[in-house]
CSV table of C-alpha atoms in Angstrom, one decimal:
chain,number,residue,atom,x,y,z
A,1,UNK,CA,15.0,19.0,0.1
A,2,UNK,CA,13.2,18.9,3.4
A,3,UNK,CA,11.5,15.8,4.9
A,4,UNK,CA,9.6,18.0,7.3
A,5,UNK,CA,5.8,17.8,7.2
A,6,UNK,CA,5.3,20.7,9.5
A,7,UNK,CA,1.9,22.3,8.9
A,8,UNK,CA,0.7,19.5,6.6
A,9,UNK,CA,-2.1,17.0,7.2
A,10,UNK,CA,-2.1,13.3,6.5
A,11,UNK,CA,-4.7,10.6,6.5
A,12,UNK,CA,-3.6,7.1,7.4
A,13,UNK,CA,-6.0,4.2,7.1
A,14,UNK,CA,-5.8,1.1,9.2
A,15,UNK,CA,-3.7,3.0,11.7
A,16,UNK,CA,-5.0,1.6,14.9
A,17,UNK,CA,-2.4,-1.0,15.1
A,18,UNK,CA,0.7,-2.4,13.5
A,19,UNK,CA,2.1,-0.9,10.3
A,20,UNK,CA,-0.5,1.9,10.1
A,21,UNK,CA,0.1,2.9,13.6
A,22,UNK,CA,3.9,3.1,13.0
A,23,UNK,CA,3.2,5.2,9.9
A,24,UNK,CA,0.9,7.5,11.7
A,25,UNK,CA,3.4,8.1,14.5
A,26,UNK,CA,6.2,8.7,11.9
A,27,UNK,CA,4.2,11.3,10.0
A,28,UNK,CA,3.3,13.0,13.3
A,29,UNK,CA,7.0,13.1,14.3
A,30,UNK,CA,7.7,14.8,11.0
A,31,UNK,CA,5.2,17.5,11.9
A,32,UNK,CA,2.0,16.4,10.2
A,33,UNK,CA,-1.5,16.6,11.6
A,34,UNK,CA,-2.8,13.1,11.3
A,35,UNK,CA,-6.3,11.7,10.8
A,36,UNK,CA,-6.1,8.2,12.2
A,37,UNK,CA,-8.5,5.9,10.5
A,38,UNK,CA,-9.3,2.4,11.8
A,39,UNK,CA,-12.7,0.6,11.5
A,40,UNK,CA,-14.6,0.3,14.8
A,41,UNK,CA,-15.8,3.0,17.2
A,42,UNK,CA,-15.3,3.0,21.0
A,43,UNK,CA,-17.4,0.4,22.8
A,44,UNK,CA,-18.2,-0.7,26.3
A,45,UNK,CA,-16.9,-3.7,28.3
A,46,UNK,CA,-18.9,-6.0,30.5
A,47,UNK,CA,-19.0,-3.5,33.3
A,48,UNK,CA,-20.3,-0.7,31.1
A,49,UNK,CA,-17.0,1.2,31.0
A,50,UNK,CA,-16.1,2.8,27.7
A,51,UNK,CA,-13.2,1.0,26.0
A,52,UNK,CA,-11.0,3.0,23.6
A,53,UNK,CA,-11.0,2.1,19.9
A,54,UNK,CA,-7.7,1.2,18.2
A,55,UNK,CA,-7.8,4.6,16.4
A,56,UNK,CA,-8.2,6.4,19.7
A,57,UNK,CA,-5.1,4.6,21.1
A,58,UNK,CA,-3.0,5.8,18.2
A,59,UNK,CA,-4.3,9.3,18.6
A,60,UNK,CA,-3.4,9.2,22.3
A,61,UNK,CA,0.1,8.1,21.5
A,62,UNK,CA,0.5,11.0,19.0
A,63,UNK,CA,-0.9,13.5,21.4
A,64,UNK,CA,1.5,12.2,24.1
A,65,UNK,CA,4.4,13.0,21.9
A,66,UNK,CA,3.2,16.5,21.4
A,67,UNK,CA,1.6,15.9,18.0
A,68,UNK,CA,-1.9,16.7,16.6
A,69,UNK,CA,-4.3,14.0,15.6
A,70,UNK,CA,-8.0,13.0,15.4
A,71,UNK,CA,-9.7,9.6,15.0
A,72,UNK,CA,-12.0,8.4,12.3
A,73,UNK,CA,-13.8,5.0,12.7
A,74,UNK,CA,-15.4,4.6,9.2
A,75,UNK,CA,-15.2,1.8,6.7
A,76,UNK,CA,-12.7,3.0,4.0
A,77,UNK,CA,-14.3,0.8,1.4
A,78,UNK,CA,-17.5,2.8,1.7
A,79,UNK,CA,-17.4,5.8,-0.7
A,80,UNK,CA,-19.4,8.0,1.7
A,81,UNK,CA,-17.2,7.1,4.7
A,82,UNK,CA,-14.1,7.8,2.5
A,83,UNK,CA,-15.4,11.2,1.6
A,84,UNK,CA,-16.1,11.9,5.2
A,85,UNK,CA,-12.5,11.0,6.0
A,86,UNK,CA,-11.2,13.6,3.6
A,87,UNK,CA,-13.8,16.1,4.9
A,88,UNK,CA,-12.7,15.5,8.5
A,89,UNK,CA,-9.1,16.3,7.6
A,90,UNK,CA,-10.1,19.6,5.9
A,91,UNK,CA,-12.6,20.6,8.6
A,92,UNK,CA,-10.3,19.9,11.5
A,93,UNK,CA,-6.9,20.9,10.1
A,94,UNK,CA,-7.8,23.1,7.1
A,95,UNK,CA,-6.2,20.9,4.4
A,96,UNK,CA,-5.3,17.5,3.2
A,97,UNK,CA,-1.8,16.8,1.8
A,98,UNK,CA,-1.0,13.1,2.3
A,99,UNK,CA,-3.0,9.9,1.9
A,100,UNK,CA,-1.5,6.7,3.2
A,101,UNK,CA,-3.6,3.7,2.3
A,102,UNK,CA,-2.8,0.8,4.6
A,103,UNK,CA,-6.1,-0.8,5.8
A,104,UNK,CA,-6.4,-4.5,5.1
A,105,UNK,CA,-7.5,-8.0,6.2
A,106,UNK,CA,-6.4,-11.6,5.4
A,107,UNK,CA,-8.5,-14.6,4.6
A,108,UNK,CA,-5.9,-17.0,3.4
A,109,UNK,CA,-7.0,-20.2,1.5
A,110,UNK,CA,-6.0,-22.1,-1.5
A,111,UNK,CA,-8.0,-21.1,-4.6
A,112,UNK,CA,-9.8,-24.4,-4.8
A,113,UNK,CA,-11.1,-24.0,-1.2
A,114,UNK,CA,-11.8,-20.3,-1.1
A,115,UNK,CA,-15.3,-19.1,-0.5
A,116,UNK,CA,-17.0,-16.2,-2.3
A,117,UNK,CA,-17.0,-14.2,1.0
A,118,UNK,CA,-13.3,-14.8,1.6
A,119,UNK,CA,-12.6,-13.5,-1.9
A,120,UNK,CA,-15.0,-10.6,-1.8
A,121,UNK,CA,-14.1,-9.3,1.7
A,122,UNK,CA,-10.4,-9.2,1.0
A,123,UNK,CA,-10.7,-7.5,-2.4
A,124,UNK,CA,-13.3,-5.1,-0.9
A,125,UNK,CA,-11.1,-3.9,2.0
A,126,UNK,CA,-7.8,-3.7,0.1
A,127,UNK,CA,-8.6,-2.8,-3.4
A,128,UNK,CA,-11.9,-1.0,-3.1
A,129,UNK,CA,-10.7,0.6,0.1
A,130,UNK,CA,-7.7,2.1,-1.7
A,131,UNK,CA,-10.0,3.3,-4.5
A,132,UNK,CA,-12.6,4.9,-2.3
A,133,UNK,CA,-10.1,7.0,-0.3
A,134,UNK,CA,-8.0,7.9,-3.4
A,135,UNK,CA,-11.2,8.9,-5.3
A,136,UNK,CA,-12.1,11.3,-2.5
A,137,UNK,CA,-8.6,12.7,-2.0
A,138,UNK,CA,-8.1,13.1,-5.8
A,139,UNK,CA,-11.3,15.0,-6.2
A,140,UNK,CA,-10.3,17.3,-3.4
A,141,UNK,CA,-6.9,18.0,-4.9
A,142,UNK,CA,-8.2,18.5,-8.4
A,143,UNK,CA,-10.8,21.1,-7.1
A,144,UNK,CA,-8.1,22.9,-5.2
A,145,UNK,CA,-5.8,23.0,-8.2
A,146,UNK,CA,-8.6,24.3,-10.4
A,147,UNK,CA,-9.4,27.0,-7.9
A,148,UNK,CA,-5.8,28.2,-7.5
A,149,UNK,CA,-4.9,27.6,-11.1
A,150,UNK,CA,-1.7,25.9,-10.0
A,151,UNK,CA,-0.5,22.5,-8.8
A,152,UNK,CA,-1.2,21.6,-5.2
A,153,UNK,CA,0.8,19.5,-2.7
A,154,UNK,CA,-0.5,15.9,-2.8
A,155,UNK,CA,1.1,12.6,-1.8
A,156,UNK,CA,-0.5,9.1,-2.1
A,157,UNK,CA,1.3,6.2,-0.6
A,158,UNK,CA,-0.4,2.8,-1.3
A,159,UNK,CA,0.3,-0.6,0.2
A,160,UNK,CA,0.8,-3.6,-2.0
A,161,UNK,CA,2.7,-6.8,-1.1
A,162,UNK,CA,5.4,-9.2,-2.1
A,163,UNK,CA,2.5,-11.7,-2.3
A,164,UNK,CA,1.6,-10.0,-5.6
A,165,UNK,CA,5.1,-9.8,-6.9
A,166,UNK,CA,6.0,-13.4,-6.1
A,167,UNK,CA,2.5,-15.0,-6.5
A,168,UNK,CA,1.7,-16.3,-3.1
A,169,UNK,CA,0.1,-19.7,-3.5
A,170,UNK,CA,-2.2,-19.6,-0.5
A,171,UNK,CA,-3.4,-16.0,-1.0
A,172,UNK,CA,-5.2,-15.7,-4.4
A,173,UNK,CA,-7.6,-13.1,-3.0
A,174,UNK,CA,-4.8,-11.0,-1.3
A,175,UNK,CA,-2.4,-11.3,-4.2
A,176,UNK,CA,-5.1,-10.3,-6.7
A,177,UNK,CA,-6.1,-7.3,-4.6
A,178,UNK,CA,-2.5,-6.2,-4.1
A,179,UNK,CA,-1.8,-6.5,-7.8
A,180,UNK,CA,-4.8,-4.3,-8.4
A,181,UNK,CA,-3.4,-1.7,-6.1
A,182,UNK,CA,-0.3,-1.5,-8.1
A,183,UNK,CA,-2.3,-0.9,-11.2
A,184,UNK,CA,-4.4,1.7,-9.4
A,185,UNK,CA,-1.2,3.4,-8.2
A,186,UNK,CA,0.3,3.6,-11.7
A,187,UNK,CA,-2.9,4.9,-13.2
A,188,UNK,CA,-3.1,7.6,-10.5
A,189,UNK,CA,0.5,8.5,-11.0
A,190,UNK,CA,-0.2,9.3,-14.6
A,191,UNK,CA,-3.6,11.0,-14.1
A,192,UNK,CA,-2.8,13.2,-11.1
A,193,UNK,CA,0.7,14.4,-11.8
A,194,UNK,CA,-0.7,17.5,-13.6
A,195,UNK,CA,-2.3,18.5,-10.3
A,196,UNK,CA,0.9,18.2,-8.3
A,197,UNK,CA,0.0,14.8,-6.8
A,198,UNK,CA,2.4,11.9,-6.7
A,199,UNK,CA,1.3,8.3,-6.2
A,200,UNK,CA,3.7,5.5,-5.1
A,201,UNK,CA,3.3,2.0,-3.7
A,202,UNK,CA,5.2,0.0,-1.1
A,203,UNK,CA,5.5,-3.8,-0.6
A,204,UNK,CA,6.3,-3.9,3.2
A,205,UNK,CA,7.2,-7.0,5.2
A,206,UNK,CA,6.2,-6.3,8.8
A,207,UNK,CA,5.2,-8.3,11.9
A,208,UNK,CA,1.7,-7.1,12.8
A,209,UNK,CA,-1.5,-8.6,14.2
A,210,UNK,CA,-2.6,-9.3,10.6
A,211,UNK,CA,0.6,-11.3,9.8
A,212,UNK,CA,1.1,-13.0,13.2
A,213,UNK,CA,0.3,-16.4,11.6
A,214,UNK,CA,2.5,-15.8,8.6
A,215,UNK,CA,5.9,-14.9,10.2
A,216,UNK,CA,6.4,-17.9,12.5
A,217,UNK,CA,9.1,-20.5,13.0
A,218,UNK,CA,12.4,-19.3,11.7
A,219,UNK,CA,10.8,-15.9,11.0
A,220,UNK,CA,9.5,-15.5,14.5
A,221,UNK,CA,10.4,-12.4,16.6
A,222,UNK,CA,13.9,-12.6,18.0
A,223,UNK,CA,14.4,-13.0,21.7
A,224,UNK,CA,16.7,-10.0,21.8
A,225,UNK,CA,18.0,-7.3,19.4
A,226,UNK,CA,16.3,-5.5,16.6
A,227,UNK,CA,13.4,-7.3,15.0
A,228,UNK,CA,14.0,-7.2,11.2
A,229,UNK,CA,10.2,-7.3,10.7
A,230,UNK,CA,9.3,-4.5,13.0
A,231,UNK,CA,6.9,-2.0,11.4
A,232,UNK,CA,9.3,0.8,12.3
A,233,UNK,CA,11.5,-0.4,9.4
A,234,UNK,CA,8.8,0.6,7.0
A,235,UNK,CA,7.5,3.9,8.3
A,236,UNK,CA,10.5,6.0,7.5
A,237,UNK,CA,10.0,5.3,3.8
A,238,UNK,CA,6.4,6.4,4.1
A,239,UNK,CA,7.6,9.5,5.8
A,240,UNK,CA,10.0,10.2,3.0
A,241,UNK,CA,7.5,9.6,0.2
A,242,UNK,CA,5.0,11.9,1.9
A,243,UNK,CA,7.6,14.7,2.2
A,244,UNK,CA,8.7,17.5,-0.1
A,245,UNK,CA,12.0,15.7,-0.7
A,246,UNK,CA,10.1,13.1,-2.8
A,247,UNK,CA,8.5,15.6,-5.1
A,248,UNK,CA,10.1,13.8,-8.1
A,249,UNK,CA,9.3,10.3,-7.1
A,250,UNK,CA,6.1,9.1,-8.8
A,251,UNK,CA,4.7,5.8,-10.1
A,252,UNK,CA,7.3,3.8,-8.2
A,253,UNK,CA,7.2,0.4,-6.5
A,254,UNK,CA,9.3,-0.3,-3.4
A,255,UNK,CA,10.0,-3.4,-1.4
A,256,UNK,CA,10.9,-2.5,2.2
A,257,UNK,CA,11.7,-4.3,5.4
A,258,UNK,CA,14.6,-4.9,7.9
A,259,UNK,CA,16.6,-1.8,7.1
A,260,UNK,CA,16.4,-2.3,3.3
A,261,UNK,CA,14.6,-0.5,0.5
A,262,UNK,CA,14.6,-2.0,-3.0
A,263,UNK,CA,13.2,-0.3,-6.1
A,264,UNK,CA,11.5,-2.6,-8.5
A,265,UNK,CA,11.8,-1.7,-12.2
A,266,UNK,CA,9.9,-2.2,-15.4
A,267,UNK,CA,9.1,-5.9,-16.2
A,268,UNK,CA,11.4,-6.8,-19.1
A,269,UNK,CA,10.3,-8.1,-22.5
A,270,UNK,CA,12.0,-11.5,-22.6
A,271,UNK,CA,11.2,-12.3,-26.2
A,272,UNK,CA,9.1,-11.3,-29.2
A,273,UNK,CA,7.7,-13.5,-31.9
A,274,UNK,CA,6.3,-12.5,-35.3
A,275,UNK,CA,3.8,-14.3,-37.4
A,276,UNK,CA,4.9,-15.2,-40.9
A,277,UNK,CA,1.7,-13.9,-42.3
A,278,UNK,CA,-1.1,-11.7,-40.9
A,279,UNK,CA,-2.2,-14.2,-38.3
A,280,UNK,CA,-0.5,-16.9,-36.2
A,281,UNK,CA,-1.7,-20.5,-36.4
A,282,UNK,CA,-1.5,-22.7,-33.4
A,283,UNK,CA,1.1,-24.8,-35.2
A,284,UNK,CA,3.3,-21.8,-35.9
A,285,UNK,CA,3.1,-20.7,-32.3
A,286,UNK,CA,4.2,-24.2,-31.3
A,287,UNK,CA,7.2,-23.9,-33.6
A,288,UNK,CA,8.2,-20.6,-32.1
A,289,UNK,CA,7.1,-20.6,-28.5
A,290,UNK,CA,7.8,-24.2,-27.5
A,291,UNK,CA,11.6,-24.1,-28.1
A,292,UNK,CA,11.7,-20.9,-26.1
A,293,UNK,CA,10.0,-22.5,-23.1
A,294,UNK,CA,11.9,-25.8,-23.5
A,295,UNK,CA,15.1,-23.8,-22.8
A,296,UNK,CA,13.7,-22.0,-19.8
A,297,UNK,CA,13.6,-23.3,-16.2
A,298,UNK,CA,10.2,-24.7,-15.3
A,299,UNK,CA,8.1,-22.2,-13.4
A,300,UNK,CA,10.3,-19.3,-14.4
A,301,UNK,CA,7.5,-16.9,-15.4
A,302,UNK,CA,6.3,-13.4,-14.6
A,303,UNK,CA,6.5,-13.9,-10.8
A,304,UNK,CA,9.6,-12.4,-9.3
A,305,UNK,CA,10.6,-14.8,-6.5
A,306,UNK,CA,13.9,-13.2,-6.0
A,307,UNK,CA,12.3,-10.4,-4.0
A,308,UNK,CA,11.7,-12.9,-1.2
A,309,UNK,CA,15.4,-13.2,-0.7
A,310,UNK,CA,16.2,-9.5,-0.5
A,311,UNK,CA,17.9,-8.6,2.8
A,312,UNK,CA,19.9,-5.7,4.2
A,313,UNK,CA,23.6,-5.9,3.5
A,314,UNK,CA,24.9,-5.5,7.1
A,315,UNK,CA,28.4,-4.6,5.9
A,316,UNK,CA,27.0,-1.3,4.5
A,317,UNK,CA,25.3,-0.3,7.6
A,318,UNK,CA,27.9,-1.3,10.2
């Protein structure tokens, strides 16, 4: 099927810079009208001259390529602002078809040193921000489906992280929020399919302003050649998931970076233990569980560290 988004409208949050900007540009190149959200309105510098907001810069880049876009400066974690974001898409372009949730911040700290504000701010922007925009978009699509009596076209692409999959030690707030986003995505995939809406989630690895202190040293930007952590490695997958071609893709989790896309599957059930009677006793659990864990590698738990080693097989692409 087609990957064209001609005539459709997409909202991309956190699209002023980095990954969100690359995604907004990709969707516009596929033909979509784009509502570019990034927190912070235009301001004035020391001379009084108006300085463009990041969202305006992305809009300008889309317009320069012949696309159609409008800026939105609201806080996506605020339910009223999220509803206004959806309303802006409908009022300006007549419809909403795609929601890409990307906005986020980092406040890295070990769990024993993390402040309440560092926890709350990250969970608010990432998890509540995903919820607020999804709530507004889902209500819009449900109303349209009820009015027409038929499914609508709706695509949600959420942004999680390998920090959740692998359990990043110095990011308890970020990992928790990103894990919550996966749960939100799966719930929406089940709840909204009847209305024609798909909901998927990506775990991107990309070099952006937010991650500039993360990807350093051996993972720094190369002096020449293609940067394997360029955001442009991620945006084509977002374009695909937003398109008609992905109509049958729902409730899926992808890891994407450096010319590679990996599909993560269902967590396996490694073992099952049964009580001899109606209830377990601690001693009986010790008898059954302890030998199982004695035979396993220490630290080999639910976290999937193998995803951190996934790379593109160059032989396939050359």
